[in-house]
Amino acid sequence: MEEVTLYILQESLFSFEDLIQIHSKDRLPIFFSALDLRPYAKELRSRSPRGAGGHCREGILRALLAAPLEHIQTFTGLHHRLETDLRFRYQCGLSLDREAPSIATLSRVFADLTKKNLAKQLFDDLVKRCRQEGVIDGSHVAIDSAAIHAYEEKKPKRKSEQTGNANWGAKFDSFGNKVTWFGYKLHLAVDTQSELPLALEVTPAHVNDGEMAPGLIKTVTAETDVKFFMLDAGYDQMKVYEAARNVKAQAIVPLNPRGEKEPPAGMSTNGTPCCSMGFAMTYWGADDDVLKFRCPHATGKVDCPLGMTACSSSNYGMVVKVDVKDDLRRYSSPHRDTKRWKELYNERTSVERCNSRMKTHLTADSLHVWGIQKVTTHQYLNAIVLLVSALSVTGKKNKIAV
């Protein structure tokens, strides 16, 4: 008991790393304490007299969720663990006086989970609960995609495009190297404060990131008000800015130099007006959608040979105002390159850390199912583990505090 308490008392909003460091025999009761799977298990009950071996559906569902947390990658591995580890089987709520669920039974329940879309339903319910309990804030959201390698046999690109499942994808890594893979993309929208997933989509690997962002933006804002969406330069597309604007949010996206057109006359690439002498003007705040810029000589940013007299008779210097709505892509509130804009963009790393947890500590990139629907269920189970981990650790902290 003392060992468990030491981990849980650490100060952290989301202590997934704390949870996975706890020994399995102590971790699983904490994890399952935050879950009531009865409504979902009820939907999995078979009306066939043969059923899925007559095993408790709630117990099998628990086992399917415990598998990513225990880094069990296959139904074979899960069956073996249930068969040989009686404590694990008991903690999953499965009977000890009969054989463990077979590989076929586990696979059949997983297929039923997929067919009835129950993993998504459980995920959505948990996101809502995390919001209600203050675990998720949701006002700042980061969006990105991650490569997921397929279990299917590799196929030529032309053939794989016809299936709507695994395909060839390519991305540039942080060093500018082109990386290719055969499989899928996991598109994630993540709360930047808690680093927890809010929405996800799975697509074949060749699907462009920018195509998926508007849908994720719409999904996230259906339940909560979002102020900012942080995305990398791969999402620098007008449809992304418009999607954020439609829900009264601001997309924080670096301008992608590839395919960049010349900026409007008298305007720098990042949307800063230039004075008559060609100097970039000084950003001086915003009033809702209107950005204000002042003479750079008046603000001490440059030493203009003509001073302020050539542009304005006022001691305040020339002022230019720009409406963000005139060009949603080039103009941003807060203005690009300001300290505030950079602070917001830096929050984008939260989605990278979420992706890393799902792929490194869980089993998001260890597929042993094929077909995009089953792969999507697999990703939802991994995302559910993150949400439940946060709820269980937070709940345990609250109990201890009381």
mmCIF file with all atom_site columns, N, CA and C in Angstrom, residues 67-107:
data_model
loop_
_atom_site.group_PDB
_atom_site.id
_atom_site.type_symbol
_atom_site.label_atom_id
_atom_site.label_alt_id
_atom_site.label_comp_id
_atom_site.label_asym_id
_atom_site.label_entity_id
_atom_site.label_seq_id
_atom_site.pdbx_PDB_ins_code
_atom_site.Cartn_x
_atom_site.Cartn_y
_atom_site.Cartn_z
_atom_site.occupancy
_atom_site.B_iso_or_equiv
_atom_site.pdbx_formal_charge
_atom_site.auth_seq_id
_atom_site.auth_comp_id
_atom_site.auth_asym_id
_atom_site.auth_atom_id
_atom_site.pdbx_PDB_model_num
ATOM 1   N N  . ALA A 1 67  ? -4.743  -5.015  -22.006 1.00 0.00 ? 67  ALA A N  1
ATOM 2   C CA . ALA A 1 67  ? -3.683  -5.452  -22.921 1.00 0.00 ? 67  ALA A CA 1
ATOM 3   C C  . ALA A 1 67  ? -2.743  -4.316  -23.326 1.00 0.00 ? 67  ALA A C  1
ATOM 4   N N  . PRO A 1 68  ? -3.237  -3.153  -23.795 1.00 0.00 ? 68  PRO A N  1
ATOM 5   C CA . PRO A 1 68  ? -2.297  -2.072  -24.124 1.00 0.00 ? 68  PRO A CA 1
ATOM 6   C C  . PRO A 1 68  ? -1.508  -1.589  -22.913 1.00 0.00 ? 68  PRO A C  1
ATOM 7   N N  . LEU A 1 69  ? -2.168  -1.493  -21.756 1.00 0.00 ? 69  LEU A N  1
ATOM 8   C CA . LEU A 1 69  ? -1.495  -1.021  -20.547 1.00 0.00 ? 69  LEU A CA 1
ATOM 9   C C  . LEU A 1 69  ? -0.375  -1.973  -20.144 1.00 0.00 ? 69  LEU A C  1
ATOM 10  N N  . GLU A 1 70  ? -0.590  -3.266  -20.358 1.00 0.00 ? 70  GLU A N  1
ATOM 11  C CA . GLU A 1 70  ? 0.416   -4.281  -20.032 1.00 0.00 ? 70  GLU A CA 1
ATOM 12  C C  . GLU A 1 70  ? 1.335   -4.584  -21.218 1.00 0.00 ? 70  GLU A C  1
ATOM 13  N N  . HIS A 1 71  ? 1.162   -3.807  -22.287 1.00 0.00 ? 71  HIS A N  1
ATOM 14  C CA . HIS A 1 71  ? 1.945   -3.957  -23.528 1.00 0.00 ? 71  HIS A CA 1
ATOM 15  C C  . HIS A 1 71  ? 1.833   -5.366  -24.105 1.00 0.00 ? 71  HIS A C  1
ATOM 16  N N  . ILE A 1 72  ? 0.631   -5.896  -24.048 1.00 0.00 ? 72  ILE A N  1
ATOM 17  C CA . ILE A 1 72  ? 0.327   -7.182  -24.680 1.00 0.00 ? 72  ILE A CA 1
ATOM 18  C C  . ILE A 1 72  ? -0.190  -6.884  -26.082 1.00 0.00 ? 72  ILE A C  1
ATOM 19  N N  . GLN A 1 73  ? 0.502   -7.377  -27.103 1.00 0.00 ? 73  GLN A N  1
ATOM 20  C CA . GLN A 1 73  ? 0.253   -6.908  -28.459 1.00 0.00 ? 73  GLN A CA 1
ATOM 21  C C  . GLN A 1 73  ? -0.692  -7.776  -29.274 1.00 0.00 ? 73  GLN A C  1
ATOM 22  N N  . THR A 1 74  ? -0.919  -9.027  -28.869 1.00 0.00 ? 74  THR A N  1
ATOM 23  C CA . THR A 1 74  ? -1.710  -9.947  -29.683 1.00 0.00 ? 74  THR A CA 1
ATOM 24  C C  . THR A 1 74  ? -2.768  -10.649 -28.840 1.00 0.00 ? 74  THR A C  1
ATOM 25  N N  . PHE A 1 75  ? -3.778  -11.195 -29.520 1.00 0.00 ? 75  PHE A N  1
ATOM 26  C CA . PHE A 1 75  ? -4.777  -12.007 -28.825 1.00 0.00 ? 75  PHE A CA 1
ATOM 27  C C  . PHE A 1 75  ? -4.122  -13.261 -28.246 1.00 0.00 ? 75  PHE A C  1
ATOM 28  N N  . THR A 1 76  ? -3.133  -13.781 -28.950 1.00 0.00 ? 76  THR A N  1
ATOM 29  C CA . THR A 1 76  ? -2.400  -14.947 -28.449 1.00 0.00 ? 76  THR A CA 1
ATOM 30  C C  . THR A 1 76  ? -1.692  -14.613 -27.138 1.00 0.00 ? 76  THR A C  1
ATOM 31  N N  . GLY A 1 77  ? -1.035  -13.447 -27.108 1.00 0.00 ? 77  GLY A N  1
ATOM 32  C CA . GLY A 1 77  ? -0.348  -13.019 -25.898 1.00 0.00 ? 77  GLY A CA 1
ATOM 33  C C  . GLY A 1 77  ? -1.308  -12.762 -24.752 1.00 0.00 ? 77  GLY A C  1
ATOM 34  N N  . LEU A 1 78  ? -2.472  -12.183 -25.079 1.00 0.00 ? 78  LEU A N  1
ATOM 35  C CA . LEU A 1 78  ? -3.466  -11.904 -24.044 1.00 0.00 ? 78  LEU A CA 1
ATOM 36  C C  . LEU A 1 78  ? -4.034  -13.206 -23.490 1.00 0.00 ? 78  LEU A C  1
ATOM 37  N N  . HIS A 1 79  ? -4.312  -14.161 -24.364 1.00 0.00 ? 79  HIS A N  1
ATOM 38  C CA . HIS A 1 79  ? -4.811  -15.463 -23.912 1.00 0.00 ? 79  HIS A CA 1
ATOM 39  C C  . HIS A 1 79  ? -3.780  -16.136 -22.994 1.00 0.00 ? 79  HIS A C  1
ATOM 40  N N  . HIS A 1 80  ? -2.535  -16.081 -23.380 1.00 0.00 ? 80  HIS A N  1
ATOM 41  C CA . HIS A 1 80  ? -1.481  -16.709 -22.571 1.00 0.00 ? 80  HIS A CA 1
ATOM 42  C C  . HIS A 1 80  ? -1.381  -16.059 -21.193 1.00 0.00 ? 80  HIS A C  1
ATOM 43  N N  . ARG A 1 81  ? -1.484  -14.737 -21.156 1.00 0.00 ? 81  ARG A N  1
ATOM 44  C CA . ARG A 1 81  ? -1.409  -14.027 -19.868 1.00 0.00 ? 81  ARG A CA 1
ATOM 45  C C  . ARG A 1 81  ? -2.595  -14.410 -18.982 1.00 0.00 ? 81  ARG A C  1
ATOM 46  N N  . LEU A 1 82  ? -3.779  -14.467 -19.564 1.00 0.00 ? 82  LEU A N  1
ATOM 47  C CA . LEU A 1 82  ? -4.973  -14.842 -18.797 1.00 0.00 ? 82  LEU A CA 1
ATOM 48  C C  . LEU A 1 82  ? -4.891  -16.293 -18.317 1.00 0.00 ? 82  LEU A C  1
ATOM 49  N N  . GLU A 1 83  ? -4.273  -17.119 -19.120 1.00 0.00 ? 83  GLU A N  1
ATOM 50  C CA . GLU A 1 83  ? -4.176  -18.540 -18.797 1.00 0.00 ? 83  GLU A CA 1
ATOM 51  C C  . GLU A 1 83  ? -3.153  -18.810 -17.701 1.00 0.00 ? 83  GLU A C  1
ATOM 52  N N  . THR A 1 84  ? -2.058  -18.054 -17.697 1.00 0.00 ? 84  THR A N  1
ATOM 53  C CA . THR A 1 84  ? -0.952  -18.349 -16.792 1.00 0.00 ? 84  THR A CA 1
ATOM 54  C C  . THR A 1 84  ? -0.890  -17.437 -15.568 1.00 0.00 ? 84  THR A C  1
ATOM 55  N N  . ASP A 1 85  ? -1.544  -16.286 -15.627 1.00 0.00 ? 85  ASP A N  1
ATOM 56  C CA . ASP A 1 85  ? -1.492  -15.325 -14.525 1.00 0.00 ? 85  ASP A CA 1
ATOM 57  C C  . ASP A 1 85  ? -2.892  -15.217 -13.907 1.00 0.00 ? 85  ASP A C  1
ATOM 58  N N  . LEU A 1 86  ? -3.119  -15.992 -12.852 1.00 0.00 ? 86  LEU A N  1
ATOM 59  C CA . LEU A 1 86  ? -4.454  -16.031 -12.255 1.00 0.00 ? 86  LEU A CA 1
ATOM 60  C C  . LEU A 1 86  ? -4.830  -14.704 -11.614 1.00 0.00 ? 86  LEU A C  1
ATOM 61  N N  . ARG A 1 87  ? -3.836  -13.997 -11.060 1.00 0.00 ? 87  ARG A N  1
ATOM 62  C CA . ARG A 1 87  ? -4.123  -12.680 -10.479 1.00 0.00 ? 87  ARG A CA 1
ATOM 63  C C  . ARG A 1 87  ? -4.630  -11.734 -11.559 1.00 0.00 ? 87  ARG A C  1
ATOM 64  N N  . PHE A 1 88  ? -3.983  -11.718 -12.725 1.00 0.00 ? 88  PHE A N  1
ATOM 65  C CA . PHE A 1 88  ? -4.392  -10.884 -13.858 1.00 0.00 ? 88  PHE A CA 1
ATOM 66  C C  . PHE A 1 88  ? -5.810  -11.247 -14.293 1.00 0.00 ? 88  PHE A C  1
ATOM 67  N N  . ARG A 1 89  ? -6.088  -12.549 -14.393 1.00 0.00 ? 89  ARG A N  1
ATOM 68  C CA . ARG A 1 89  ? -7.423  -12.982 -14.814 1.00 0.00 ? 89  ARG A CA 1
ATOM 69  C C  . ARG A 1 89  ? -8.472  -12.523 -13.806 1.00 0.00 ? 89  ARG A C  1
ATOM 70  N N  . TYR A 1 90  ? -8.163  -12.670 -12.537 1.00 0.00 ? 90  TYR A N  1
ATOM 71  C CA . TYR A 1 90  ? -9.092  -12.262 -11.479 1.00 0.00 ? 90  TYR A CA 1
ATOM 72  C C  . TYR A 1 90  ? -9.332  -10.757 -11.517 1.00 0.00 ? 90  TYR A C  1
ATOM 73  N N  . GLN A 1 91  ? -8.259  -9.974  -11.706 1.00 0.00 ? 91  GLN A N  1
ATOM 74  C CA . GLN A 1 91  ? -8.397  -8.517  -11.746 1.00 0.00 ? 91  GLN A CA 1
ATOM 75  C C  . GLN A 1 91  ? -9.185  -8.048  -12.956 1.00 0.00 ? 91  GLN A C  1
ATOM 76  N N  . CYS A 1 92  ? -9.189  -8.852  -14.010 1.00 0.00 ? 92  CYS A N  1
ATOM 77  C CA . CYS A 1 92  ? -10.008 -8.535  -15.184 1.00 0.00 ? 92  CYS A CA 1
ATOM 78  C C  . CYS A 1 92  ? -11.470 -8.937  -14.972 1.00 0.00 ? 92  CYS A C  1
ATOM 79  N N  . GLY A 1 93  ? -11.749 -9.631  -13.871 1.00 0.00 ? 93  GLY A N  1
ATOM 80  C CA . GLY A 1 93  ? -13.127 -10.019 -13.566 1.00 0.00 ? 93  GLY A CA 1
ATOM 81  C C  . GLY A 1 93  ? -13.565 -11.295 -14.234 1.00 0.00 ? 93  GLY A C  1
ATOM 82  N N  . LEU A 1 94  ? -12.593 -12.143 -14.617 1.00 0.00 ? 94  LEU A N  1
ATOM 83  C CA . LEU A 1 94  ? -12.909 -13.409 -15.262 1.00 0.00 ? 94  LEU A CA 1
ATOM 84  C C  . LEU A 1 94  ? -12.804 -14.556 -14.259 1.00 0.00 ? 94  LEU A C  1
ATOM 85  N N  . SER A 1 95  ? -13.646 -15.548 -14.435 1.00 0.00 ? 95  SER A N  1
ATOM 86  C CA . SER A 1 95  ? -13.730 -16.662 -13.498 1.00 0.00 ? 95  SER A CA 1
ATOM 87  C C  . SER A 1 95  ? -12.439 -17.473 -13.459 1.00 0.00 ? 95  SER A C  1
ATOM 88  N N  . LEU A 1 96  ? -12.075 -17.927 -12.256 1.00 0.00 ? 96  LEU A N  1
ATOM 89  C CA . LEU A 1 96  ? -10.875 -18.744 -12.084 1.00 0.00 ? 96  LEU A CA 1
ATOM 90  C C  . LEU A 1 96  ? -11.184 -20.230 -12.131 1.00 0.00 ? 96  LEU A C  1
ATOM 91  N N  . ASP A 1 97  ? -12.467 -20.592 -12.084 1.00 0.00 ? 97  ASP A N  1
ATOM 92  C CA . ASP A 1 97  ? -12.815 -22.008 -12.038 1.00 0.00 ? 97  ASP A CA 1
ATOM 93  C C  . ASP A 1 97  ? -13.145 -22.578 -13.409 1.00 0.00 ? 97  ASP A C  1
ATOM 94  N N  . ARG A 1 98  ? -12.715 -21.872 -14.446 1.00 0.00 ? 98  ARG A N  1
ATOM 95  C CA . ARG A 1 98  ? -12.866 -22.376 -15.799 1.00 0.00 ? 98  ARG A CA 1
ATOM 96  C C  . ARG A 1 98  ? -11.687 -21.896 -16.638 1.00 0.00 ? 98  ARG A C  1
ATOM 97  N N  . GLU A 1 99  ? -11.561 -22.413 -17.827 1.00 0.00 ? 99  GLU A N  1
ATOM 98  C CA . GLU A 1 99  ? -10.440 -22.029 -18.677 1.00 0.00 ? 99  GLU A CA 1
ATOM 99  C C  . GLU A 1 99  ? -10.541 -20.556 -19.075 1.00 0.00 ? 99  GLU A C  1
ATOM 100 N N  . ALA A 1 100 ? -9.389  -19.980 -19.344 1.00 0.00 ? 100 ALA A N  1
ATOM 101 C CA . ALA A 1 100 ? -9.348  -18.586 -19.805 1.00 0.00 ? 100 ALA A CA 1
ATOM 102 C C  . ALA A 1 100 ? -10.002 -18.479 -21.176 1.00 0.00 ? 100 ALA A C  1
ATOM 103 N N  . PRO A 1 101 ? -10.529 -17.310 -21.527 1.00 0.00 ? 101 PRO A N  1
ATOM 104 C CA . PRO A 1 101 ? -11.102 -17.129 -22.870 1.00 0.00 ? 101 PRO A CA 1
ATOM 105 C C  . PRO A 1 101 ? -10.090 -17.493 -23.950 1.00 0.00 ? 101 PRO A C  1
ATOM 106 N N  . SER A 1 102 ? -10.549 -18.177 -24.955 1.00 0.00 ? 102 SER A N  1
ATOM 107 C CA . SER A 1 102 ? -9.662  -18.610 -26.039 1.00 0.00 ? 102 SER A CA 1
ATOM 108 C C  . SER A 1 102 ? -9.274  -17.436 -26.918 1.00 0.00 ? 102 SER A C  1
ATOM 109 N N  . ILE A 1 103 ? -8.288  -17.680 -27.779 1.00 0.00 ? 103 ILE A N  1
ATOM 110 C CA . ILE A 1 103 ? -7.873  -16.646 -28.735 1.00 0.00 ? 103 ILE A CA 1
ATOM 111 C C  . ILE A 1 103 ? -9.047  -16.277 -29.634 1.00 0.00 ? 103 ILE A C  1
ATOM 112 N N  . ALA A 1 104 ? -9.788  -17.283 -30.067 1.00 0.00 ? 104 ALA A N  1
ATOM 113 C CA . ALA A 1 104 ? -10.943 -17.041 -30.936 1.00 0.00 ? 104 ALA A CA 1
ATOM 114 C C  . ALA A 1 104 ? -12.009 -16.211 -30.233 1.00 0.00 ? 104 ALA A C  1
ATOM 115 N N  . THR A 1 105 ? -12.216 -16.479 -28.945 1.00 0.00 ? 105 THR A N  1
ATOM 116 C CA . THR A 1 105 ? -13.209 -15.727 -28.173 1.00 0.00 ? 105 THR A CA 1
ATOM 117 C C  . THR A 1 105 ? -12.792 -14.260 -28.058 1.00 0.00 ? 105 THR A C  1
ATOM 118 N N  . LEU A 1 106 ? -11.536 -14.021 -27.730 1.00 0.00 ? 106 LEU A N  1
ATOM 119 C CA . LEU A 1 106 ? -11.041 -12.647 -27.616 1.00 0.00 ? 106 LEU A CA 1
ATOM 120 C C  . LEU A 1 106 ? -11.168 -11.918 -28.945 1.00 0.00 ? 106 LEU A C  1
ATOM 121 N N  . SER A 1 107 ? -10.813 -12.599 -30.024 1.00 0.00 ? 107 SER A N  1
ATOM 122 C CA . SER A 1 107 ? -10.906 -11.995 -31.356 1.00 0.00 ? 107 SER A CA 1
ATOM 123 C C  . SER A 1 107 ? -12.352 -11.695 -31.728 1.00 0.00 ? 107 SER A C  1
#
